[in-house]
Amino acid sequence: MIDLHMHTTASDGTLAPAALVDRAHAAGIRTMSVTDHDTMAGVPEAAAAAAGCGIELLPGIEITAVADGRDVHMLGYFLDPAPARLDRFLADQQQDRVRRAREMGEKLAALAVPIPIERLIEKASAAGRAVARPVVARALVEAGHCATPQEAFDRWLADGGPAYVARRGASPAEVVRLVSEAGGLASLAHPGLLRRDDLIPGLVESGLGAIEAFHSDHDAAAEARYQRLADRHGLAVSGGSDFHGERHHRAKSFGRVGLPRARYQTLVERVRRAAAADPPAAAAEPA
């Protein structure tokens, strides 16, 4: 099984990187990527754990771009765990997450459902982790304001909700270029959820390398659609469960949804060809 989309406690997952690797191994996954939101802080620990149990690990990340006021998630693969050309950009991304979390905290306080937002920010910063909406949702549960994180989203945090705060950030095309310049390959994450297929041609011009056709929230029709779109544009295909933890609704797909071996080989070959064409900007070849 190949799963190239999962999250750890470095962002909004509930398992530490080493624990995630153990869970992946138990689920039959033998090639994986940790793709935390706007950080690669969990990659070194995950890589060490993967080496110890025979799992091939691709360094990865999920970067949040913004288009027309909406989040657009771009996956980056085959990057150095400390990508020099991305460091400043990722630092800015983390600062915007802090700004956003603080403003959500202010809105929640005004709605009479306060959470200790400054304590959450300090704790996350000390651990080098991102402050994401699921973290805020879990804080609302812990404060007794709701029963589940999903209820927190439904009542306050979902897009357009009373405590929602929009992100600020780079365009998807800018993120694609940044990942490419850092020697990586960019893939458009879960396009079936995004529903902005009109963005794909422009992203291809900017250097998009793949589309995530296989995802826990894609049905068979969506898988087929995005494989066709990838083939039409000469792109590779990526795929993964988007696992966040045992209580997340995608947990049932862990070890079941992944990238077919043939598609994975195409993804790897695309990176190797790019490395051969542009050696100075290339990332290390996958094992």
PDB file of C-alpha atoms in Angstrom:
ATOM      1  CA  MET A   1       0.000   0.000   0.000  1.00  0.00           C
ATOM      2  CA  ILE A   2       1.213   3.503  -0.912  1.00  0.00           C
ATOM      3  CA  ASP A   3      -0.239   6.464   1.010  1.00  0.00           C
ATOM      4  CA  LEU A   4       1.163   9.899   0.192  1.00  0.00           C
ATOM      5  CA  HIS A   5      -1.146  12.086   2.286  1.00  0.00           C
ATOM      6  CA  MET A   6      -1.264  12.000   6.094  1.00  0.00           C
ATOM      7  CA  HIS A   7      -0.846  14.329   9.048  1.00  0.00           C
ATOM      8  CA  THR A   8       0.885  14.287  12.433  1.00  0.00           C
ATOM      9  CA  THR A   9       0.864  16.392  15.586  1.00  0.00           C
ATOM     10  CA  ALA A  10       3.242  18.761  13.777  1.00  0.00           C
ATOM     11  CA  SER A  11       0.042  20.232  12.314  1.00  0.00           C
ATOM     12  CA  ASP A  12      -3.510  19.013  12.905  1.00  0.00           C
ATOM     13  CA  GLY A  13      -3.049  15.244  13.228  1.00  0.00           C
ATOM     14  CA  THR A  14      -3.479  13.435  16.535  1.00  0.00           C
ATOM     15  CA  LEU A  15      -0.529  10.998  16.270  1.00  0.00           C
ATOM     16  CA  ALA A  16       3.113  11.935  16.754  1.00  0.00           C
ATOM     17  CA  PRO A  17       5.269  11.242  13.675  1.00  0.00           C
ATOM     18  CA  ALA A  18       6.781   7.989  15.000  1.00  0.00           C
ATOM     19  CA  ALA A  19       3.371   6.777  16.182  1.00  0.00           C
ATOM     20  CA  LEU A  20       1.910   7.522  12.756  1.00  0.00           C
ATOM     21  CA  VAL A  21       4.633   5.437  11.112  1.00  0.00           C
ATOM     22  CA  ASP A  22       3.844   2.544  13.462  1.00  0.00           C
ATOM     23  CA  ARG A  23       0.148   2.876  12.667  1.00  0.00           C
ATOM     24  CA  ALA A  24       0.891   2.959   8.936  1.00  0.00           C
ATOM     25  CA  HIS A  25       3.046  -0.167   9.154  1.00  0.00           C
ATOM     26  CA  ALA A  26       0.281  -1.994  11.015  1.00  0.00           C
ATOM     27  CA  ALA A  27      -2.171  -0.961   8.269  1.00  0.00           C
ATOM     28  CA  GLY A  28       0.025  -2.501   5.578  1.00  0.00           C
ATOM     29  CA  ILE A  29       1.423   0.754   4.209  1.00  0.00           C
ATOM     30  CA  ARG A  30       4.987   0.357   2.925  1.00  0.00           C
ATOM     31  CA  THR A  31       5.467   3.676   1.116  1.00  0.00           C
ATOM     32  CA  MET A  32       4.211   6.849   2.765  1.00  0.00           C
ATOM     33  CA  SER A  33       4.544  10.594   2.981  1.00  0.00           C
ATOM     34  CA  VAL A  34       3.973  12.884   5.940  1.00  0.00           C
ATOM     35  CA  THR A  35       2.273  16.000   4.563  1.00  0.00           C
ATOM     36  CA  ASP A  36       1.631  18.337   7.469  1.00  0.00           C
ATOM     37  CA  HIS A  37       0.105  21.742   6.875  1.00  0.00           C
ATOM     38  CA  ASP A  38       2.719  24.418   6.126  1.00  0.00           C
ATOM     39  CA  THR A  39       5.495  22.622   8.012  1.00  0.00           C
ATOM     40  CA  MET A  40       7.969  19.779   7.583  1.00  0.00           C
ATOM     41  CA  ALA A  41       8.783  19.654  11.302  1.00  0.00           C
ATOM     42  CA  GLY A  42       7.474  16.084  11.627  1.00  0.00           C
ATOM     43  CA  VAL A  43       9.505  14.642   8.745  1.00  0.00           C
ATOM     44  CA  PRO A  44      12.835  13.881  10.523  1.00  0.00           C
ATOM     45  CA  GLU A  45      11.163  11.865  13.305  1.00  0.00           C
ATOM     46  CA  ALA A  46       8.944  10.069  10.801  1.00  0.00           C
ATOM     47  CA  ALA A  47      11.913   9.291   8.543  1.00  0.00           C
ATOM     48  CA  ALA A  48      13.874   7.755  11.431  1.00  0.00           C
ATOM     49  CA  ALA A  49      10.910   5.622  12.455  1.00  0.00           C
ATOM     50  CA  ALA A  50      10.268   4.572   8.842  1.00  0.00           C
ATOM     51  CA  ALA A  51      13.869   3.484   8.375  1.00  0.00           C
ATOM     52  CA  GLY A  52      13.558   1.301  11.451  1.00  0.00           C
ATOM     53  CA  CYS A  53      10.578  -0.653  10.141  1.00  0.00           C
ATOM     54  CA  GLY A  54      11.323  -0.832   6.433  1.00  0.00           C
ATOM     55  CA  ILE A  55       8.896   1.810   5.195  1.00  0.00           C
ATOM     56  CA  GLU A  56       9.918   4.070   2.294  1.00  0.00           C
ATOM     57  CA  LEU A  57       9.171   7.656   3.329  1.00  0.00           C
ATOM     58  CA  LEU A  58       8.869  10.607   0.954  1.00  0.00           C
ATOM     59  CA  PRO A  59       9.399  13.992   2.597  1.00  0.00           C
ATOM     60  CA  GLY A  60       6.243  15.965   1.974  1.00  0.00           C
ATOM     61  CA  ILE A  61       4.149  18.961   2.941  1.00  0.00           C
ATOM     62  CA  GLU A  62       0.661  20.388   2.336  1.00  0.00           C
ATOM     63  CA  ILE A  63       0.862  24.116   1.691  1.00  0.00           C
ATOM     64  CA  THR A  64      -2.208  26.320   1.898  1.00  0.00           C
ATOM     65  CA  ALA A  65      -2.615  28.746  -0.969  1.00  0.00           C
ATOM     66  CA  VAL A  66      -5.502  31.177  -1.419  1.00  0.00           C
ATOM     67  CA  ALA A  67      -7.631  31.741  -4.528  1.00  0.00           C
ATOM     68  CA  ASP A  68     -10.680  34.010  -4.530  1.00  0.00           C
ATOM     69  CA  GLY A  69     -10.750  33.953  -0.742  1.00  0.00           C
ATOM     70  CA  ARG A  70     -10.741  30.147  -0.537  1.00  0.00           C
ATOM     71  CA  ASP A  71      -8.068  27.755   0.665  1.00  0.00           C
ATOM     72  CA  VAL A  72      -6.400  25.714  -2.066  1.00  0.00           C
ATOM     73  CA  HIS A  73      -4.175  22.951  -0.738  1.00  0.00           C
ATOM     74  CA  MET A  74      -1.030  22.095  -2.668  1.00  0.00           C
ATOM     75  CA  LEU A  75       0.963  18.976  -1.809  1.00  0.00           C
ATOM     76  CA  GLY A  76       4.743  19.107  -2.185  1.00  0.00           C
ATOM     77  CA  TYR A  77       6.879  15.971  -2.545  1.00  0.00           C
ATOM     78  CA  PHE A  78      10.559  15.011  -2.852  1.00  0.00           C
ATOM     79  CA  LEU A  79      11.654  18.067  -0.873  1.00  0.00           C
ATOM     80  CA  ASP A  80      14.574  18.348   1.492  1.00  0.00           C
ATOM     81  CA  PRO A  81      13.207  18.180   5.086  1.00  0.00           C
ATOM     82  CA  ALA A  82      14.635  21.677   5.626  1.00  0.00           C
ATOM     83  CA  PRO A  83      14.009  23.303   2.243  1.00  0.00           C
ATOM     84  CA  ALA A  84      16.137  26.449   2.228  1.00  0.00           C
ATOM     85  CA  ARG A  85      14.182  28.108  -0.565  1.00  0.00           C
ATOM     86  CA  LEU A  86      10.905  27.551   1.290  1.00  0.00           C
ATOM     87  CA  ASP A  87      11.966  28.395   4.847  1.00  0.00           C
ATOM     88  CA  ARG A  88      11.048  32.079   4.822  1.00  0.00           C
ATOM     89  CA  PHE A  89       7.781  31.418   3.011  1.00  0.00           C
ATOM     90  CA  LEU A  90       6.789  28.700   5.490  1.00  0.00           C
ATOM     91  CA  ALA A  91       7.681  30.988   8.406  1.00  0.00           C
ATOM     92  CA  ASP A  92       5.285  33.575   6.962  1.00  0.00           C
ATOM     93  CA  GLN A  93       2.635  30.870   6.585  1.00  0.00           C
ATOM     94  CA  GLN A  94       2.995  29.966  10.259  1.00  0.00           C
ATOM     95  CA  GLN A  95       2.711  33.601  11.278  1.00  0.00           C
ATOM     96  CA  ASP A  96      -0.518  33.908   9.335  1.00  0.00           C
ATOM     97  CA  ARG A  97      -1.831  30.816  11.120  1.00  0.00           C
ATOM     98  CA  VAL A  98      -1.106  32.557  14.435  1.00  0.00           C
ATOM     99  CA  ARG A  99      -2.866  35.718  13.249  1.00  0.00           C
ATOM    100  CA  ARG A 100      -5.832  33.677  12.106  1.00  0.00           C
ATOM    101  CA  ALA A 101      -6.049  31.648  15.320  1.00  0.00           C
ATOM    102  CA  ARG A 102      -5.895  34.799  17.425  1.00  0.00           C
ATOM    103  CA  GLU A 103      -8.712  36.420  15.445  1.00  0.00           C
ATOM    104  CA  MET A 104     -10.819  33.251  15.735  1.00  0.00           C
ATOM    105  CA  GLY A 105     -10.209  33.315  19.484  1.00  0.00           C
ATOM    106  CA  GLU A 106     -11.421  36.914  19.629  1.00  0.00           C
ATOM    107  CA  LYS A 107     -14.573  36.061  17.691  1.00  0.00           C
ATOM    108  CA  LEU A 108     -15.293  33.051  19.881  1.00  0.00           C
ATOM    109  CA  ALA A 109     -14.908  35.182  23.016  1.00  0.00           C
ATOM    110  CA  ALA A 110     -17.383  37.695  21.581  1.00  0.00           C
ATOM    111  CA  LEU A 111     -19.772  34.784  20.961  1.00  0.00           C
ATOM    112  CA  ALA A 112     -19.518  33.787  24.656  1.00  0.00           C
ATOM    113  CA  VAL A 113     -17.624  30.564  23.893  1.00  0.00           C
ATOM    114  CA  PRO A 114     -14.079  31.509  24.928  1.00  0.00           C
ATOM    115  CA  ILE A 115     -11.022  29.261  24.639  1.00  0.00           C
ATOM    116  CA  PRO A 116      -7.466  29.861  25.935  1.00  0.00           C
ATOM    117  CA  ILE A 117      -6.178  30.866  22.504  1.00  0.00           C
ATOM    118  CA  GLU A 118      -2.925  32.460  23.691  1.00  0.00           C
ATOM    119  CA  ARG A 119      -2.030  29.311  25.606  1.00  0.00           C
ATOM    120  CA  LEU A 120      -2.725  27.233  22.490  1.00  0.00           C
ATOM    121  CA  ILE A 121      -0.523  29.506  20.392  1.00  0.00           C
ATOM    122  CA  GLU A 122       2.324  29.412  22.915  1.00  0.00           C
ATOM    123  CA  LYS A 123       2.155  25.632  23.202  1.00  0.00           C
ATOM    124  CA  ALA A 124       2.135  25.162  19.440  1.00  0.00           C
ATOM    125  CA  SER A 125       4.973  27.628  18.901  1.00  0.00           C
ATOM    126  CA  ALA A 126       7.148  25.964  21.537  1.00  0.00           C
ATOM    127  CA  ALA A 127       6.694  22.620  19.785  1.00  0.00           C
ATOM    128  CA  GLY A 128       7.202  24.046  16.302  1.00  0.00           C
ATOM    129  CA  ARG A 129       3.655  23.113  15.335  1.00  0.00           C
ATOM    130  CA  ALA A 130       0.971  24.831  13.323  1.00  0.00           C
ATOM    131  CA  VAL A 131      -2.206  26.254  14.848  1.00  0.00           C
ATOM    132  CA  ALA A 132      -5.006  25.013  12.606  1.00  0.00           C
ATOM    133  CA  ARG A 133      -8.793  25.068  12.850  1.00  0.00           C
ATOM    134  CA  PRO A 134      -8.979  21.454  14.129  1.00  0.00           C
ATOM    135  CA  VAL A 135      -6.812  22.546  17.084  1.00  0.00           C
ATOM    136  CA  VAL A 136      -9.302  25.321  17.829  1.00  0.00           C
ATOM    137  CA  ALA A 137     -12.176  22.854  17.411  1.00  0.00           C
ATOM    138  CA  ARG A 138     -10.655  20.442  19.932  1.00  0.00           C
ATOM    139  CA  ALA A 139     -10.171  23.359  22.353  1.00  0.00           C
ATOM    140  CA  LEU A 140     -13.880  24.162  22.089  1.00  0.00           C
ATOM    141  CA  VAL A 141     -14.665  20.559  23.027  1.00  0.00           C
ATOM    142  CA  GLU A 142     -12.210  20.607  25.949  1.00  0.00           C
ATOM    143  CA  ALA A 143     -13.773  23.863  27.187  1.00  0.00           C
ATOM    144  CA  GLY A 144     -17.188  22.164  27.249  1.00  0.00           C
ATOM    145  CA  HIS A 145     -18.754  24.335  24.565  1.00  0.00           C
ATOM    146  CA  CYS A 146     -19.633  21.398  22.314  1.00  0.00           C
ATOM    147  CA  ALA A 147     -19.469  17.629  22.219  1.00  0.00           C
ATOM    148  CA  THR A 148     -17.336  16.985  19.135  1.00  0.00           C
ATOM    149  CA  PRO A 149     -14.904  18.837  16.844  1.00  0.00           C
ATOM    150  CA  GLN A 150     -17.414  18.419  14.010  1.00  0.00           C
ATOM    151  CA  GLU A 151     -20.013  20.265  16.082  1.00  0.00           C
ATOM    152  CA  ALA A 152     -17.471  23.040  16.613  1.00  0.00           C
ATOM    153  CA  PHE A 153     -17.044  23.350  12.865  1.00  0.00           C
ATOM    154  CA  ASP A 154     -20.761  23.189  12.185  1.00  0.00           C
ATOM    155  CA  ARG A 155     -21.620  25.876  14.740  1.00  0.00           C
ATOM    156  CA  TRP A 156     -18.668  28.278  14.546  1.00  0.00           C
ATOM    157  CA  LEU A 157     -15.589  27.415  12.464  1.00  0.00           C
ATOM    158  CA  ALA A 158     -16.747  26.243   9.032  1.00  0.00           C
ATOM    159  CA  ASP A 159     -16.221  28.533   6.046  1.00  0.00           C
ATOM    160  CA  GLY A 160     -18.582  31.453   6.500  1.00  0.00           C
ATOM    161  CA  GLY A 161     -19.335  30.514  10.109  1.00  0.00           C
ATOM    162  CA  PRO A 162     -19.604  33.132  12.884  1.00  0.00           C
ATOM    163  CA  ALA A 163     -16.014  32.560  14.060  1.00  0.00           C
ATOM    164  CA  TYR A 164     -14.491  31.847  10.649  1.00  0.00           C
ATOM    165  CA  VAL A 165     -11.455  33.896   9.667  1.00  0.00           C
ATOM    166  CA  ALA A 166     -10.135  33.748   6.118  1.00  0.00           C
ATOM    167  CA  ARG A 167      -6.507  32.975   5.421  1.00  0.00           C
ATOM    168  CA  ARG A 168      -4.146  35.304   3.630  1.00  0.00           C
ATOM    169  CA  GLY A 169      -1.473  33.867   1.448  1.00  0.00           C
ATOM    170  CA  ALA A 170       0.128  33.150  -1.870  1.00  0.00           C
ATOM    171  CA  SER A 171      -1.785  32.071  -4.939  1.00  0.00           C
ATOM    172  CA  PRO A 172      -1.761  28.396  -5.959  1.00  0.00           C
ATOM    173  CA  ALA A 173       0.464  29.261  -8.938  1.00  0.00           C
ATOM    174  CA  GLU A 174       2.994  30.959  -6.641  1.00  0.00           C
ATOM    175  CA  VAL A 175       3.084  27.886  -4.389  1.00  0.00           C
ATOM    176  CA  VAL A 176       3.627  25.595  -7.377  1.00  0.00           C
ATOM    177  CA  ARG A 177       6.573  27.732  -8.471  1.00  0.00           C
ATOM    178  CA  LEU A 178       8.053  27.803  -4.961  1.00  0.00           C
ATOM    179  CA  VAL A 179       7.874  24.014  -4.634  1.00  0.00           C
ATOM    180  CA  SER A 180       9.426  23.562  -8.071  1.00  0.00           C
ATOM    181  CA  GLU A 181      12.236  26.031  -7.309  1.00  0.00           C
ATOM    182  CA  ALA A 182      12.960  24.084  -4.111  1.00  0.00           C
ATOM    183  CA  GLY A 183      13.441  20.914  -6.184  1.00  0.00           C
ATOM    184  CA  GLY A 184      10.087  19.349  -5.370  1.00  0.00           C
ATOM    185  CA  LEU A 185       6.971  18.281  -7.205  1.00  0.00           C
ATOM    186  CA  ALA A 186       3.644  20.017  -6.555  1.00  0.00           C
ATOM    187  CA  SER A 187       0.313  18.165  -6.645  1.00  0.00           C
ATOM    188  CA  LEU A 188      -3.152  19.683  -6.369  1.00  0.00           C
ATOM    189  CA  ALA A 189      -4.744  18.155  -3.261  1.00  0.00           C
ATOM    190  CA  HIS A 190      -8.241  16.586  -3.229  1.00  0.00           C
ATOM    191  CA  PRO A 191      -9.602  18.510  -6.231  1.00  0.00           C
ATOM    192  CA  GLY A 192     -12.957  16.782  -5.842  1.00  0.00           C
ATOM    193  CA  LEU A 193     -13.468  18.727  -2.609  1.00  0.00           C
ATOM    194  CA  LEU A 194     -12.067  21.964  -4.013  1.00  0.00           C
ATOM    195  CA  ARG A 195     -14.256  21.901  -7.147  1.00  0.00           C
ATOM    196  CA  ARG A 196     -12.084  24.411  -8.984  1.00  0.00           C
ATOM    197  CA  ASP A 197     -11.004  22.429 -12.020  1.00  0.00           C
ATOM    198  CA  ASP A 198     -10.769  25.757 -13.853  1.00  0.00           C
ATOM    199  CA  LEU A 199      -7.529  26.411 -11.936  1.00  0.00           C
ATOM    200  CA  ILE A 200      -5.747  23.374 -13.374  1.00  0.00           C
ATOM    201  CA  PRO A 201      -4.646  24.735 -16.797  1.00  0.00           C
ATOM    202  CA  GLY A 202      -3.000  27.783 -15.196  1.00  0.00           C
ATOM    203  CA  LEU A 203      -1.301  25.615 -12.578  1.00  0.00           C
ATOM    204  CA  VAL A 204       0.059  23.369 -15.330  1.00  0.00           C
ATOM    205  CA  GLU A 205       1.631  26.445 -16.948  1.00  0.00           C
ATOM    206  CA  SER A 206       3.205  27.306 -13.581  1.00  0.00           C
ATOM    207  CA  GLY A 207       4.789  23.847 -13.263  1.00  0.00           C
ATOM    208  CA  LEU A 208       2.186  21.660 -11.567  1.00  0.00           C
ATOM    209  CA  GLY A 209       3.477  18.086 -11.538  1.00  0.00           C
ATOM    210  CA  ALA A 210       0.496  16.013 -10.415  1.00  0.00           C
ATOM    211  CA  ILE A 211      -3.140  15.864  -9.370  1.00  0.00           C
ATOM    212  CA  GLU A 212      -4.310  13.931  -6.304  1.00  0.00           C
ATOM    213  CA  ALA A 213      -6.842  11.600  -7.913  1.00  0.00           C
ATOM    214  CA  PHE A 214      -7.017   9.029  -5.100  1.00  0.00           C
ATOM    215  CA  HIS A 215      -8.378  10.399  -1.816  1.00  0.00           C
ATOM    216  CA  SER A 216     -10.680   9.238   0.962  1.00  0.00           C
ATOM    217  CA  ASP A 217     -13.357  11.738  -0.080  1.00  0.00           C
ATOM    218  CA  HIS A 218     -13.209  10.884  -3.795  1.00  0.00           C
ATOM    219  CA  ASP A 219     -15.623   8.316  -5.148  1.00  0.00           C
ATOM    220  CA  ALA A 220     -14.859   6.139  -8.175  1.00  0.00           C
ATOM    221  CA  ALA A 221     -16.188   8.781 -10.567  1.00  0.00           C
ATOM    222  CA  ALA A 222     -13.920  11.449  -9.097  1.00  0.00           C
ATOM    223  CA  GLU A 223     -10.915   9.121  -9.226  1.00  0.00           C
ATOM    224  CA  ALA A 224     -11.578   8.448 -12.897  1.00  0.00           C
ATOM    225  CA  ARG A 225     -12.186  12.132 -13.665  1.00  0.00           C
ATOM    226  CA  TYR A 226      -8.932  13.346 -12.154  1.00  0.00           C
ATOM    227  CA  GLN A 227      -6.895  10.560 -13.689  1.00  0.00           C
ATOM    228  CA  ARG A 228      -8.263  11.615 -17.077  1.00  0.00           C
ATOM    229  CA  LEU A 229      -7.491  15.256 -16.368  1.00  0.00           C
ATOM    230  CA  ALA A 230      -3.962  14.373 -15.270  1.00  0.00           C
ATOM    231  CA  ASP A 231      -3.380  12.327 -18.411  1.00  0.00           C
ATOM    232  CA  ARG A 232      -4.838  15.067 -20.608  1.00  0.00           C
ATOM    233  CA  HIS A 233      -2.419  17.631 -19.172  1.00  0.00           C
ATOM    234  CA  GLY A 234       0.577  15.315 -19.097  1.00  0.00           C
ATOM    235  CA  LEU A 235       0.650  15.205 -15.288  1.00  0.00           C
ATOM    236  CA  ALA A 236       1.424  12.447 -12.824  1.00  0.00           C
ATOM    237  CA  VAL A 237      -1.114  11.296 -10.226  1.00  0.00           C
ATOM    238  CA  SER A 238      -0.758  11.288  -6.443  1.00  0.00           C
ATOM    239  CA  GLY A 239      -3.008   9.753  -3.810  1.00  0.00           C
ATOM    240  CA  GLY A 240      -3.508   9.085  -0.139  1.00  0.00           C
ATOM    241  CA  SER A 241      -5.954   8.770   2.710  1.00  0.00           C
ATOM    242  CA  ASP A 242      -5.491  12.260   4.232  1.00  0.00           C
ATOM    243  CA  PHE A 243      -5.398  10.511   7.615  1.00  0.00           C
ATOM    244  CA  HIS A 244      -5.537  12.819  10.656  1.00  0.00           C
ATOM    245  CA  GLY A 245      -6.167  10.358  13.480  1.00  0.00           C
ATOM    246  CA  GLU A 246      -8.372   7.563  14.739  1.00  0.00           C
ATOM    247  CA  ARG A 247     -11.392   9.769  15.450  1.00  0.00           C
ATOM    248  CA  HIS A 248     -11.304  11.563  12.113  1.00  0.00           C
ATOM    249  CA  HIS A 249     -13.876  10.441   9.553  1.00  0.00           C
ATOM    250  CA  ARG A 250     -11.102   9.440   7.129  1.00  0.00           C
ATOM    251  CA  ALA A 251      -9.660   6.905   9.571  1.00  0.00           C
ATOM    252  CA  LYS A 252     -11.806   4.193   8.000  1.00  0.00           C
ATOM    253  CA  SER A 253      -9.918   4.678   4.734  1.00  0.00           C
ATOM    254  CA  PHE A 254      -6.451   4.318   6.255  1.00  0.00           C
ATOM    255  CA  GLY A 255      -4.758   1.311   4.700  1.00  0.00           C
ATOM    256  CA  ARG A 256      -7.488   1.129   2.058  1.00  0.00           C
ATOM    257  CA  VAL A 257      -7.147   4.292  -0.019  1.00  0.00           C
ATOM    258  CA  GLY A 258      -3.817   4.880  -1.675  1.00  0.00           C
ATOM    259  CA  LEU A 259      -1.874   5.280  -4.883  1.00  0.00           C
ATOM    260  CA  PRO A 260      -1.564   2.328  -7.290  1.00  0.00           C
ATOM    261  CA  ARG A 261       2.025   1.158  -7.775  1.00  0.00           C
ATOM    262  CA  ALA A 262       2.059   1.971 -11.503  1.00  0.00           C
ATOM    263  CA  ARG A 263       0.948   5.552 -10.832  1.00  0.00           C
ATOM    264  CA  TYR A 264       3.597   5.881  -8.135  1.00  0.00           C
ATOM    265  CA  GLN A 265       6.325   4.791 -10.531  1.00  0.00           C
ATOM    266  CA  THR A 266       5.169   7.456 -12.995  1.00  0.00           C
ATOM    267  CA  LEU A 267       5.358  10.056 -10.230  1.00  0.00           C
ATOM    268  CA  VAL A 268       8.912   9.002  -9.358  1.00  0.00           C
ATOM    269  CA  GLU A 269      10.011   8.979 -12.994  1.00  0.00           C
ATOM    270  CA  ARG A 270       8.673  12.503 -13.467  1.00  0.00           C
ATOM    271  CA  VAL A 271      10.891  13.720 -10.620  1.00  0.00           C
ATOM    272  CA  ARG A 272      13.905  11.861 -11.978  1.00  0.00           C
ATOM    273  CA  ARG A 273      13.463  13.410 -15.416  1.00  0.00           C
ATOM    274  CA  ALA A 274      13.166  16.876 -13.876  1.00  0.00           C
ATOM    275  CA  ALA A 275      16.326  16.241 -11.833  1.00  0.00           C
ATOM    276  CA  ALA A 276      18.231  15.173 -14.926  1.00  0.00           C
ATOM    277  CA  ALA A 277      17.055  18.260 -16.822  1.00  0.00           C
ATOM    278  CA  ASP A 278      17.875  20.701 -14.002  1.00  0.00           C
ATOM    279  CA  PRO A 279      20.459  19.186 -11.627  1.00  0.00           C
ATOM    280  CA  PRO A 280      21.164  22.260  -9.447  1.00  0.00           C
ATOM    281  CA  ALA A 281      17.517  22.648  -8.417  1.00  0.00           C
ATOM    282  CA  ALA A 282      16.760  18.973  -8.003  1.00  0.00           C
ATOM    283  CA  ALA A 283      15.768  17.256  -4.781  1.00  0.00           C
ATOM    284  CA  ALA A 284      17.384  13.991  -3.720  1.00  0.00           C
ATOM    285  CA  GLU A 285      16.029  11.013  -5.584  1.00  0.00           C
ATOM    286  CA  PRO A 286      13.626   8.811  -3.643  1.00  0.00           C
ATOM    287  CA  ALA A 287      15.009   5.603  -2.215  1.00  0.00           C
TER     288      ALA A 287
END
